[in-house]
Short mmCIF file of C-alpha atoms in Angstrom, two decimals:
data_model
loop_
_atom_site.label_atom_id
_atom_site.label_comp_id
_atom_site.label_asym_id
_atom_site.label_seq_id
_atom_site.Cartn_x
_atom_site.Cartn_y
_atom_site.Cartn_z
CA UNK A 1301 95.73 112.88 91.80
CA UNK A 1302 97.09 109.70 91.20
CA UNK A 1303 98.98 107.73 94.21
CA UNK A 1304 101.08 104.71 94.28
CA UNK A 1305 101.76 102.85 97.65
CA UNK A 1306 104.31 100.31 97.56
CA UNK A 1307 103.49 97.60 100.54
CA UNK A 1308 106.48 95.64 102.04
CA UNK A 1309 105.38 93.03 103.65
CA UNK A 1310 106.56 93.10 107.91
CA UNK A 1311 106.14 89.35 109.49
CA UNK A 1312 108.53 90.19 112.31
CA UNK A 1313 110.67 92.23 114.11
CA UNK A 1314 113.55 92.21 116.02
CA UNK A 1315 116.14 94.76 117.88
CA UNK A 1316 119.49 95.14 116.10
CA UNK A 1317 122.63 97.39 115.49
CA UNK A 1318 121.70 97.42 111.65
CA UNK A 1319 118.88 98.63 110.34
CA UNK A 1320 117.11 97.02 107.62
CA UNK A 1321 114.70 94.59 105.97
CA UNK A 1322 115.37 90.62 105.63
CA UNK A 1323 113.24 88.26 104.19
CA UNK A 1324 110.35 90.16 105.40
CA UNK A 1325 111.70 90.69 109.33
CA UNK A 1326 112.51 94.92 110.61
CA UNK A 1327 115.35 94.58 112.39
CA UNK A 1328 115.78 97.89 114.11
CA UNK A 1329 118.39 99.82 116.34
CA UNK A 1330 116.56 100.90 119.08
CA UNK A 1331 119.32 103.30 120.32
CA UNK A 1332 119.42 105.09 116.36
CA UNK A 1333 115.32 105.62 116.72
CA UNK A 1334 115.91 107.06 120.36
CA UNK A 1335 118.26 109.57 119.32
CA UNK A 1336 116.57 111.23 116.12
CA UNK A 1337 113.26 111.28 118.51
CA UNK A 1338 115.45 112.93 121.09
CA UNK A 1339 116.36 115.54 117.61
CA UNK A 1340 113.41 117.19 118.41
CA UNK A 1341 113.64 119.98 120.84
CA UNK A 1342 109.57 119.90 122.59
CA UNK A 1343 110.62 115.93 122.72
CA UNK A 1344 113.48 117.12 124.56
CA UNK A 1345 111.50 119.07 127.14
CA UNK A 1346 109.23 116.54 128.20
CA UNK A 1347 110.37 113.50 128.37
CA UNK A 1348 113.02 112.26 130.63
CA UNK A 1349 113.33 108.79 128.84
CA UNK A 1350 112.66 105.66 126.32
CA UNK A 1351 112.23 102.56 126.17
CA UNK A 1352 111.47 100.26 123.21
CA UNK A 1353 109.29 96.61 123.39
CA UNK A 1354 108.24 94.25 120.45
CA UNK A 1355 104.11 93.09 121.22
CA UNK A 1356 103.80 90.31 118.44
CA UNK A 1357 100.22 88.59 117.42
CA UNK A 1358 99.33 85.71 120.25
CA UNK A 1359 101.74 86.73 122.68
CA UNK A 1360 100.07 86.84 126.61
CA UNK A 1361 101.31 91.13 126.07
CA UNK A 1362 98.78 93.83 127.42
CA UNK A 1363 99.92 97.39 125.99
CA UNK A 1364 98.77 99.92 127.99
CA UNK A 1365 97.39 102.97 128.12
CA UNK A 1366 98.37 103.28 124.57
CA UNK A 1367 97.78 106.81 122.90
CA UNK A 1368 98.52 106.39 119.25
CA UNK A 1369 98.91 103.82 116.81
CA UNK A 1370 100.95 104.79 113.40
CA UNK A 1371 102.06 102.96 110.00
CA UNK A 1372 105.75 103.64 109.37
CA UNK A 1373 106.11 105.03 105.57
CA UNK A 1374 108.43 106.93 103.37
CA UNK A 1375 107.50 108.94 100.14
CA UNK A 1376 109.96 107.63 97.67
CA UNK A 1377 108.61 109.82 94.61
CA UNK A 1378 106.54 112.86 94.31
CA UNK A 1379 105.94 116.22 96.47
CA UNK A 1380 105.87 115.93 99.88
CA UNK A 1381 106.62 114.19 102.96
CA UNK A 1382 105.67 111.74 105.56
CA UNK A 1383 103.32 113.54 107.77
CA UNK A 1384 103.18 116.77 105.79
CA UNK A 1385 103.34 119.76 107.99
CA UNK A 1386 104.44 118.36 111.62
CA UNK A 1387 107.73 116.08 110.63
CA UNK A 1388 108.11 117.10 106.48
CA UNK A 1389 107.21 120.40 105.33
CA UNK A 1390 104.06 122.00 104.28
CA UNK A 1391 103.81 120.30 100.59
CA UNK A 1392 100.63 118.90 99.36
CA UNK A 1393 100.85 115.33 99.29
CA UNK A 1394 98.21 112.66 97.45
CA UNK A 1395 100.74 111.60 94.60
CA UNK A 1396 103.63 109.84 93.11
CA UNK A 1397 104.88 106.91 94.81
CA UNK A 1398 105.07 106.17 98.76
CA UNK A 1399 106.80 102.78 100.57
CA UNK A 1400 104.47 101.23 103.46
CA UNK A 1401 105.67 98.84 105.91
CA UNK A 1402 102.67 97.22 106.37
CA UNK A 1403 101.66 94.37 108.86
CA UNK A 1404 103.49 96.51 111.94
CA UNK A 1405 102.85 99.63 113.66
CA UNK A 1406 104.50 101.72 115.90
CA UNK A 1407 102.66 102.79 119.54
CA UNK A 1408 103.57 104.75 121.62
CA UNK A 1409 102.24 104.38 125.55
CA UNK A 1410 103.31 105.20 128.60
CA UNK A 1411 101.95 107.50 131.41
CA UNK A 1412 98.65 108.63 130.98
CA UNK A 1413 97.75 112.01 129.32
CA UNK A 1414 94.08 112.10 130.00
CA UNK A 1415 92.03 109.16 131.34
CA UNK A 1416 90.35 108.67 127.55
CA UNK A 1417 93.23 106.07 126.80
CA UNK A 1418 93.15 102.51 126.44
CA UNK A 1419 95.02 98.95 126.05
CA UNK A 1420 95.68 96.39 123.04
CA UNK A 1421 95.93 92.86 124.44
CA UNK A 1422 97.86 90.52 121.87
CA UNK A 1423 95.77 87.53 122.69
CA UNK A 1424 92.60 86.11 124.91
CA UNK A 1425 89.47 88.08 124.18
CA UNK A 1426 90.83 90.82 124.29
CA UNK A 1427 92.48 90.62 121.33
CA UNK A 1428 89.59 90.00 118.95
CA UNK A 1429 88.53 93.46 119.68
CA UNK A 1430 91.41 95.24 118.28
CA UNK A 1431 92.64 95.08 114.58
CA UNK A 1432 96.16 95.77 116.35
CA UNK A 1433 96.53 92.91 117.87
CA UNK A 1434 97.25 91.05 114.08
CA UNK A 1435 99.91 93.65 114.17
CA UNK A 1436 103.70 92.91 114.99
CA UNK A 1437 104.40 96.47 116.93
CA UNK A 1438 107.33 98.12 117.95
CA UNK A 1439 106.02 99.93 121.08
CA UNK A 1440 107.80 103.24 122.43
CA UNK A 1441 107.06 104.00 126.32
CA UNK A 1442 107.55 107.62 127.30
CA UNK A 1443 108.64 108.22 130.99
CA UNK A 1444 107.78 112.40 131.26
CA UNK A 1445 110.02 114.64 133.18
CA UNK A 1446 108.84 115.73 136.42
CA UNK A 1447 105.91 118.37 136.49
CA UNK A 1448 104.03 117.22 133.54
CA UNK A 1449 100.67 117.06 134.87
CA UNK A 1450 100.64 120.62 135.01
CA UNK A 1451 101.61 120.72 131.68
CA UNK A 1452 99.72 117.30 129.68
CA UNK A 1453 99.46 119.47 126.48
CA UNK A 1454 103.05 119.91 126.25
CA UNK A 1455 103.56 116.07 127.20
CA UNK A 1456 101.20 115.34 125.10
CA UNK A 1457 102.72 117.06 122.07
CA UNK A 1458 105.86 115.54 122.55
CA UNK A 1459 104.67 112.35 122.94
CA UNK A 1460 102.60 112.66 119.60
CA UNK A 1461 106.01 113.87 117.77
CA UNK A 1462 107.87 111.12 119.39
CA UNK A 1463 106.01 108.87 117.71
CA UNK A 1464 105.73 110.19 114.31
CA UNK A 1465 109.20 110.68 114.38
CA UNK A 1466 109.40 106.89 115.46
CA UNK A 1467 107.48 106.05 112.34
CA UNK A 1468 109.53 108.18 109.79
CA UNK A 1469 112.65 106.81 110.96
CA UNK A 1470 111.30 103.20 110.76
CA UNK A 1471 109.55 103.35 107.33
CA UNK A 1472 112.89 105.40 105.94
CA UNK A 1473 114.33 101.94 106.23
CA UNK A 1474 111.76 100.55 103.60
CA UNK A 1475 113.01 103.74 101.04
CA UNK A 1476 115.27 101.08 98.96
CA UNK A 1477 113.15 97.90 99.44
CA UNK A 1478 111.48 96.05 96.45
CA UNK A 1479 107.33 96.37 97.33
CA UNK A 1480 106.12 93.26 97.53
CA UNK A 1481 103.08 94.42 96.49
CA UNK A 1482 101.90 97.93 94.96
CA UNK A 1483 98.41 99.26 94.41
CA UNK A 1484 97.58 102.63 92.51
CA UNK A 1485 94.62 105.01 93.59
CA UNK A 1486 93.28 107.91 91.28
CA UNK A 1487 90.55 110.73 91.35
CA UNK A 1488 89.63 112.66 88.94
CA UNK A 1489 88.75 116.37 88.40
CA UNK A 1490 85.28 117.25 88.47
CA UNK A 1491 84.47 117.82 85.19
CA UNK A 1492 86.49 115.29 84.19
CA UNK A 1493 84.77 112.56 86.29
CA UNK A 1494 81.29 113.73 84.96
CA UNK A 1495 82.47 113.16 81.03
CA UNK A 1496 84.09 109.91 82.11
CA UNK A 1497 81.18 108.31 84.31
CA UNK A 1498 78.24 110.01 83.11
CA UNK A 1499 75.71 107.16 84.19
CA UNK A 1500 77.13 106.32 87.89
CA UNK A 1501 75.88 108.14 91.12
CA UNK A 1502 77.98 110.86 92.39
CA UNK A 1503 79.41 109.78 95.95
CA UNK A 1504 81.64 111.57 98.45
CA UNK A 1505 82.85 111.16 102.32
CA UNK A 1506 81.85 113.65 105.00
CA UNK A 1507 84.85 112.65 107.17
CA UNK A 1508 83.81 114.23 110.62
CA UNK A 1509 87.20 115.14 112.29
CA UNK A 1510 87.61 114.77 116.20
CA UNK A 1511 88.35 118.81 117.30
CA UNK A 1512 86.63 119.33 120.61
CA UNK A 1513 89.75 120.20 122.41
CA UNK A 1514 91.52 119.37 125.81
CA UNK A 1515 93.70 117.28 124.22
CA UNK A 1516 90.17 116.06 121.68
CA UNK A 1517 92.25 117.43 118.33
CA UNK A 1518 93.08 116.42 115.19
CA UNK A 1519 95.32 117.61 112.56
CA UNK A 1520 94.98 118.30 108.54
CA UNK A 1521 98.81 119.61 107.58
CA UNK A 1522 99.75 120.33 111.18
CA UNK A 1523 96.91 122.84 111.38
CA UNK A 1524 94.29 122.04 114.80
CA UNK A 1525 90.71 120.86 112.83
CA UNK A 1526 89.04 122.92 114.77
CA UNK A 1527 90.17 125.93 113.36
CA UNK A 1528 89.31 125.36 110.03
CA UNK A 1529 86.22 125.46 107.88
CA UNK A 1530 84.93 122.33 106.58
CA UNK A 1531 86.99 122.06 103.42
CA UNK A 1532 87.50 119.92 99.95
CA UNK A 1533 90.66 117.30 101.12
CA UNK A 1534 91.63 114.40 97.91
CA UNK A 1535 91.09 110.72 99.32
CA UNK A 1536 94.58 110.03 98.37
CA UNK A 1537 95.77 112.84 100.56
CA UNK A 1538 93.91 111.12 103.33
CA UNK A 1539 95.66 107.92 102.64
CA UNK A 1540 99.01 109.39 102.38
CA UNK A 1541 99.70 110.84 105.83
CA UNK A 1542 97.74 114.82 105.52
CA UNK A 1543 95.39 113.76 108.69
CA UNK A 1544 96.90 113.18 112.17
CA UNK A 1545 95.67 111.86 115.45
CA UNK A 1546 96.20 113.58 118.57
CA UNK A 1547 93.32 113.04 120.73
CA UNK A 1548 92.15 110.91 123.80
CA UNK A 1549 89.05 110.14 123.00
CA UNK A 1550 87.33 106.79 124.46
CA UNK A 1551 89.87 104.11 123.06
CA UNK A 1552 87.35 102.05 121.34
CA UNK A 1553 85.97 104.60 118.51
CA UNK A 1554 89.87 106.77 118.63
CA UNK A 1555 90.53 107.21 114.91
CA UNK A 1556 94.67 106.70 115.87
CA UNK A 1557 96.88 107.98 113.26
CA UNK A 1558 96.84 104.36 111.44
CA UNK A 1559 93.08 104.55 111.26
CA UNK A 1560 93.53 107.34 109.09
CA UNK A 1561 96.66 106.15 106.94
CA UNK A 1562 93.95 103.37 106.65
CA UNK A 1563 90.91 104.67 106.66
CA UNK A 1564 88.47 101.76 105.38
CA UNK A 1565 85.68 104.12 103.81
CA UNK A 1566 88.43 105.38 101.50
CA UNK A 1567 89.11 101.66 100.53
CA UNK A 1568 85.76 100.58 100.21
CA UNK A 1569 85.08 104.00 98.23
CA UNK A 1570 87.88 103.58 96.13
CA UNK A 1571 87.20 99.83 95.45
CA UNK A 1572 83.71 100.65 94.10
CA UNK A 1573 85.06 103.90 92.25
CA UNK A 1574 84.36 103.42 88.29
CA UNK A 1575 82.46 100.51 88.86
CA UNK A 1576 79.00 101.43 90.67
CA UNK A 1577 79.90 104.73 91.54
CA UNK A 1578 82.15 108.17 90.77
CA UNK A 1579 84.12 108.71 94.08
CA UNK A 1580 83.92 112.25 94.07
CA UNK A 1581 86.36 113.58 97.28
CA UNK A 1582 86.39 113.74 100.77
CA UNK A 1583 84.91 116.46 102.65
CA UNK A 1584 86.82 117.00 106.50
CA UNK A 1585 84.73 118.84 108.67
CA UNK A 1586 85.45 119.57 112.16
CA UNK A 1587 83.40 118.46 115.81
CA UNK A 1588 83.49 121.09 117.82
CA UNK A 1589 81.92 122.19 120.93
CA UNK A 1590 79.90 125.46 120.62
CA UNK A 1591 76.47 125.27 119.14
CA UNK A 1592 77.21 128.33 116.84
CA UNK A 1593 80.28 126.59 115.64
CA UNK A 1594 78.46 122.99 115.17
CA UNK A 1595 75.60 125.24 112.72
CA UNK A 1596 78.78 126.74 111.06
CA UNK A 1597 80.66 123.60 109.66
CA UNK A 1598 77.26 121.81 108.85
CA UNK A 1599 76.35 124.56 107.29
CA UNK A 1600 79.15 124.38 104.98
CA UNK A 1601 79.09 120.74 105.17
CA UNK A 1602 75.72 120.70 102.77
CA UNK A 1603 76.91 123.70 101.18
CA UNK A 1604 79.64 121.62 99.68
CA UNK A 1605 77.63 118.48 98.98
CA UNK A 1606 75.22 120.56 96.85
CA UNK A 1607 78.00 122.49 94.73
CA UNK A 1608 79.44 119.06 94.17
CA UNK A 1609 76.06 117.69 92.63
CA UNK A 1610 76.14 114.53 94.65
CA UNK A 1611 74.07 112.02 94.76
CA UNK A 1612 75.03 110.26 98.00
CA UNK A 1613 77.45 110.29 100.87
CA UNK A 1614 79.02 108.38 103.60
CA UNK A 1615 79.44 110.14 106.96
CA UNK A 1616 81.23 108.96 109.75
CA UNK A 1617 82.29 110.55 113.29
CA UNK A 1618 84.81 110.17 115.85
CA UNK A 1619 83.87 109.98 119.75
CA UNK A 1620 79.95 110.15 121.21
CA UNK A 1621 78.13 112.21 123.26
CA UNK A 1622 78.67 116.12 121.89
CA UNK A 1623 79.81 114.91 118.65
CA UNK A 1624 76.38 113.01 117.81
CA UNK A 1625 74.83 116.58 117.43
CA UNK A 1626 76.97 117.28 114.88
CA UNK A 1627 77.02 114.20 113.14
CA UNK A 1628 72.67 114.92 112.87
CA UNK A 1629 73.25 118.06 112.31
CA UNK A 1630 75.40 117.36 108.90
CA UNK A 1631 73.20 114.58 107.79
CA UNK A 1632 69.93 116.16 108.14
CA UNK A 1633 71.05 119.26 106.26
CA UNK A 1634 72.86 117.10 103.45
CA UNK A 1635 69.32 114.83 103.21
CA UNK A 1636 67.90 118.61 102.97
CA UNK A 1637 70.30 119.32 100.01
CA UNK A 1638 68.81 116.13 98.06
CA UNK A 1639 72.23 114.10 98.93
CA UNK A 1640 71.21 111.13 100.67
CA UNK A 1641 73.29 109.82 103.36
CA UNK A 1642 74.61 106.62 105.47
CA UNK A 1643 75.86 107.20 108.68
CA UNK A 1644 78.79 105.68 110.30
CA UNK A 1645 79.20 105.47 114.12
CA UNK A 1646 78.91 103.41 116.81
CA UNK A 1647 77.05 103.04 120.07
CA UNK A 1648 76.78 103.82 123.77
CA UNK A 1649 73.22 101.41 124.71
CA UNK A 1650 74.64 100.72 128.38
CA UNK A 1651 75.77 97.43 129.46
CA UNK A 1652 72.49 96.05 129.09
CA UNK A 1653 72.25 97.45 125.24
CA UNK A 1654 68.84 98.86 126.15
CA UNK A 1655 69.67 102.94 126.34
CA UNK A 1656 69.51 105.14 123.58
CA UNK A 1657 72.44 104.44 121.40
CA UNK A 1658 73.14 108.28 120.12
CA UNK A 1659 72.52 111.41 121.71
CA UNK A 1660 70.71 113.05 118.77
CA UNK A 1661 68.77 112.05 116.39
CA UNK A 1662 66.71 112.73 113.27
CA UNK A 1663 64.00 110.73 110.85
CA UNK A 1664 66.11 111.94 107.95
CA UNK A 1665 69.49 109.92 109.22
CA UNK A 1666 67.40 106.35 108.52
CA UNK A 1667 70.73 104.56 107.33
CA UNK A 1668 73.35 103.72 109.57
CA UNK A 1669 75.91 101.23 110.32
CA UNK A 1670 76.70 100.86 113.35
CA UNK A 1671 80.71 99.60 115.31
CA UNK A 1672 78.87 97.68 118.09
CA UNK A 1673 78.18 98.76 121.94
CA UNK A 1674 81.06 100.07 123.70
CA UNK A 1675 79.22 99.84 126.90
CA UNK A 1676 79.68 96.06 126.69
CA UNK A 1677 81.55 94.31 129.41
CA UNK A 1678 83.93 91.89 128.64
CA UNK A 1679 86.63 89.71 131.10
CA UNK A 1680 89.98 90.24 129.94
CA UNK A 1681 92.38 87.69 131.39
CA UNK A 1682 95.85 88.71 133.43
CA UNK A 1683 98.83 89.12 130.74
CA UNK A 1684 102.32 87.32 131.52
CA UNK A 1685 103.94 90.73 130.11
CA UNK A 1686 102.57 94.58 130.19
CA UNK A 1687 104.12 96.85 128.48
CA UNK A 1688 103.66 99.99 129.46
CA UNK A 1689 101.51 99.96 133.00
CA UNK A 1690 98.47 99.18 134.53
CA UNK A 1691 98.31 101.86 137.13
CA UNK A 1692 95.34 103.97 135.18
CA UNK A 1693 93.09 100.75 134.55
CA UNK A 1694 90.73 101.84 137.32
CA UNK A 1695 90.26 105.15 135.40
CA UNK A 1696 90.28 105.19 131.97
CA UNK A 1697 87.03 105.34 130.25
CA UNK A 1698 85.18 102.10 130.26
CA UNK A 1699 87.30 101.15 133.63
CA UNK A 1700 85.66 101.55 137.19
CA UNK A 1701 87.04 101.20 140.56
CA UNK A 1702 87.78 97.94 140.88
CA UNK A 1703 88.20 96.69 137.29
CA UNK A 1704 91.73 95.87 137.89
CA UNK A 1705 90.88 92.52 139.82
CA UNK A 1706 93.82 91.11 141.92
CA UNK A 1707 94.62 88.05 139.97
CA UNK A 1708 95.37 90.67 137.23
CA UNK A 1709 92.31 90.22 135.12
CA UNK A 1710 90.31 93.26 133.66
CA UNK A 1711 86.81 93.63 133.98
CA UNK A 1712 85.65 96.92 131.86
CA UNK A 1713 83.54 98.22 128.97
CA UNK A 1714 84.70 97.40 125.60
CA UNK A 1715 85.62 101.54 125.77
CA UNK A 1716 89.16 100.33 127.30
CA UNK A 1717 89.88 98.46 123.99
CA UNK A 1718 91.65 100.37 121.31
CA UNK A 1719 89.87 100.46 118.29
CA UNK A 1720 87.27 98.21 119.17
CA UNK A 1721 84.09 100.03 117.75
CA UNK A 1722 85.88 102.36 115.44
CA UNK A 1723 83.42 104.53 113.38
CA UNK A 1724 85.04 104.20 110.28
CA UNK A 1725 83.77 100.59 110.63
CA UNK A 1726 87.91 99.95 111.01
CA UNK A 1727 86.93 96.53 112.95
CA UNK A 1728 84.96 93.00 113.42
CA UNK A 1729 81.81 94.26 115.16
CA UNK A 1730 78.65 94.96 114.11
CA UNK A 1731 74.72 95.14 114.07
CA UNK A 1732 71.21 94.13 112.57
#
């Protein structure tokens, strides 16, 4: 598969009755993107209202509790859609040619779904914890219609298609923009990538998929991870919108939606691919909660990596706790297969860093990188502006009683802060 992304360049944006791109500023009508969300019939149901902020890098804004973060894009050439299977139909996608708007995002926040969400501050400390925060973003706040707590799937369903219906109708406006920049990414077949790089180490990505659910899910083609077998998925696929968040996991290691549009393993893979090694594929493989089903998809996890003939493989997870088991589980049976590995994850030490950092272990997983501590606690400083609201501070994950302080600082874990010890190494933070 070969796939070319297009990347127009997004320094600002602003609210307007026209919709287009200027000298590298979005201007956006606000009222246009409410009503092809509203389009949407489950949107419809559960959510009373809108409303639309700008959060720009440096500016005193807390966003909070934020629950996805997504890059607006539009397939210009080629099968498919933007987010294949939940806004465009079922068509493979990986190829052909595909418009970013890169340097923004779209988040959506608002009231919380379950108490794994968290905040992006735009500046102070905060801010240096969150690749979001270098982000210009146009933020969507969802105001639910009475009686959603009974129902926080359903809300959060149609909060998850607000926003990807947010993003398609922002990065439609890049369709007919010049790319300021493009790059092109191509795999190979398997045969074909043996003749061509005979001499360089075989390398895939076991790309461990959050699918524990109540509301822990993630989705390949619209279809819940966790009913799948671990499976064969192109990188380019990956980069081009197949994988979806729509979990609410801790908020520091949450793979959002962007995280995946982005995911740096692919990058660095890709970077390296020709060069010091043949990037083989990905390989998605599920985290679920039963110890039957964990044995099943690791099972099939080092089934794969033998068929493939690899020599070596990057595996990263999403979340802590029950997860770690299956993140041991795959890499000891892939080490077992002759693959060797390097884990990706991150760490819950305590505040003091002095715990045990996973839950699992194994002698065979002796490489890993790891996203820092999340059980750090850090000051955050009171915002002039919140967008959103900061009545679920106390409990989120990484929040206490108390850790809203009355001058309107924070006190928390680093868990609060979106993104800030991703494990796909999507961040600053790191350890020796």
């Amino acid at each position: 598969m070969k796939l070319e992304l297009g990347y127009i360049q997004i320094n600002d944006i602003q609210f307007s009755k026209e919709c287009k791109v200027e000298n590298g500023t979005l201007f956006v009508d606000a009222d246009a993107v409410r009503a092809f969300m509203y389009e949407d019939d489950d949107v419809k149901d559960w959510v009373k209202s809108f409303s639309f902020d700008i959060a720009k890098p440096g500016e005193s804004v807390r966003i909070t509790p934020v629950k996805d973060v997504i890059e607006p894009r539009v397939k210009v050439e080629g099968p498919g859609g933007v987010f294949p299977g939940v806004i465009s139909k079922v068509d493979t996608v990986g190829s052909g040619k595909t418009h970013v708007l890169r340097g923004m995002a779209v988040v959506t926040a608002g009231k919380i779904v379950g108490f794994q969400e968290g905040l992006i501050d735009m500046s102070g400390p905060g801010a240096d914890y969150t690749p979001f925060s270098k982000l210009n973003n146009f933020v969507v706040v969802a105001e639910p219609k009475d009686g959603y707590q009974d129902h926080k799937h359903e809300y959060e369903h149609a909060v998850r298609i607000a926003g990807l219906r947010a993003a398609t109708f922002i990065g439609e406006i890049g369709r007919n923009v010049t790319p300021d920049e493009t790059q092109e990414f191509e795999t190979l077949g398997i045969k074909e990538g043996i003749e061509k790089y005979p001499d360089l180490p075989r390398v895939a990505y076991v790309h461990m998929l959050q699918s524990q659910g109540l509301l822990h899910d993630t989705y390949v083609y619209g279809v819940d991870a966790k009913r799948s077998l671990t499976t064969i998925i192109n990188p380019t696929e990956t980069m081009d919108g197949a994988i979806l968040s729509g979990n609410c996991v801790s908020a520091c290691d949450k793979n959002t939606t962007y995280h995946h549009q982005n995911n740096p393993v692919v990058a660095e893979l890709f970077a390296a691919h020709g060069k010091t090694l043949n990037y083989v594929c990905n390989i998605i493989t599920n985290e679920n909660v039963y110890l039957a089903d964990k044995q099943r998809s690791s099972d099939w996890t080092a089934k794969l990596c033998r068929l493939l003939d690899l020599d070596g493989a990057i595996v990263s997870q999403e979340g802590f706790g029950n997860p770690d088991t299956d993140l041991i589980m795959n890499t000891k049976k892939i080490e077992l297969q002759g693959v060797k590995t390097t884990i990706i994850t991150d760490e819950y030490a305590g505040q003091d860093g002095k715990s045990q950092s996973l839950a699992d272990a194994d002698p065979l997983a002796d490489a890993v990188v790891t996203g820092g501590n999340a059980n750090e606690v850090i000051i955050l400083p009171k915002m002039d502006k919140v967008i959103g609201m900061l009545d679920y501070v106390d409990v989120i994950a990484g929040g206490h009683a108390g850790s809203l302080r009355e001058d309107g600082s924070i006190e928390a874990e680093l868990q609060v802060i979106t993104g800030a010890t991703n494990e796909m190494g999507f961040n600053c933070m790191s350890a020796r």
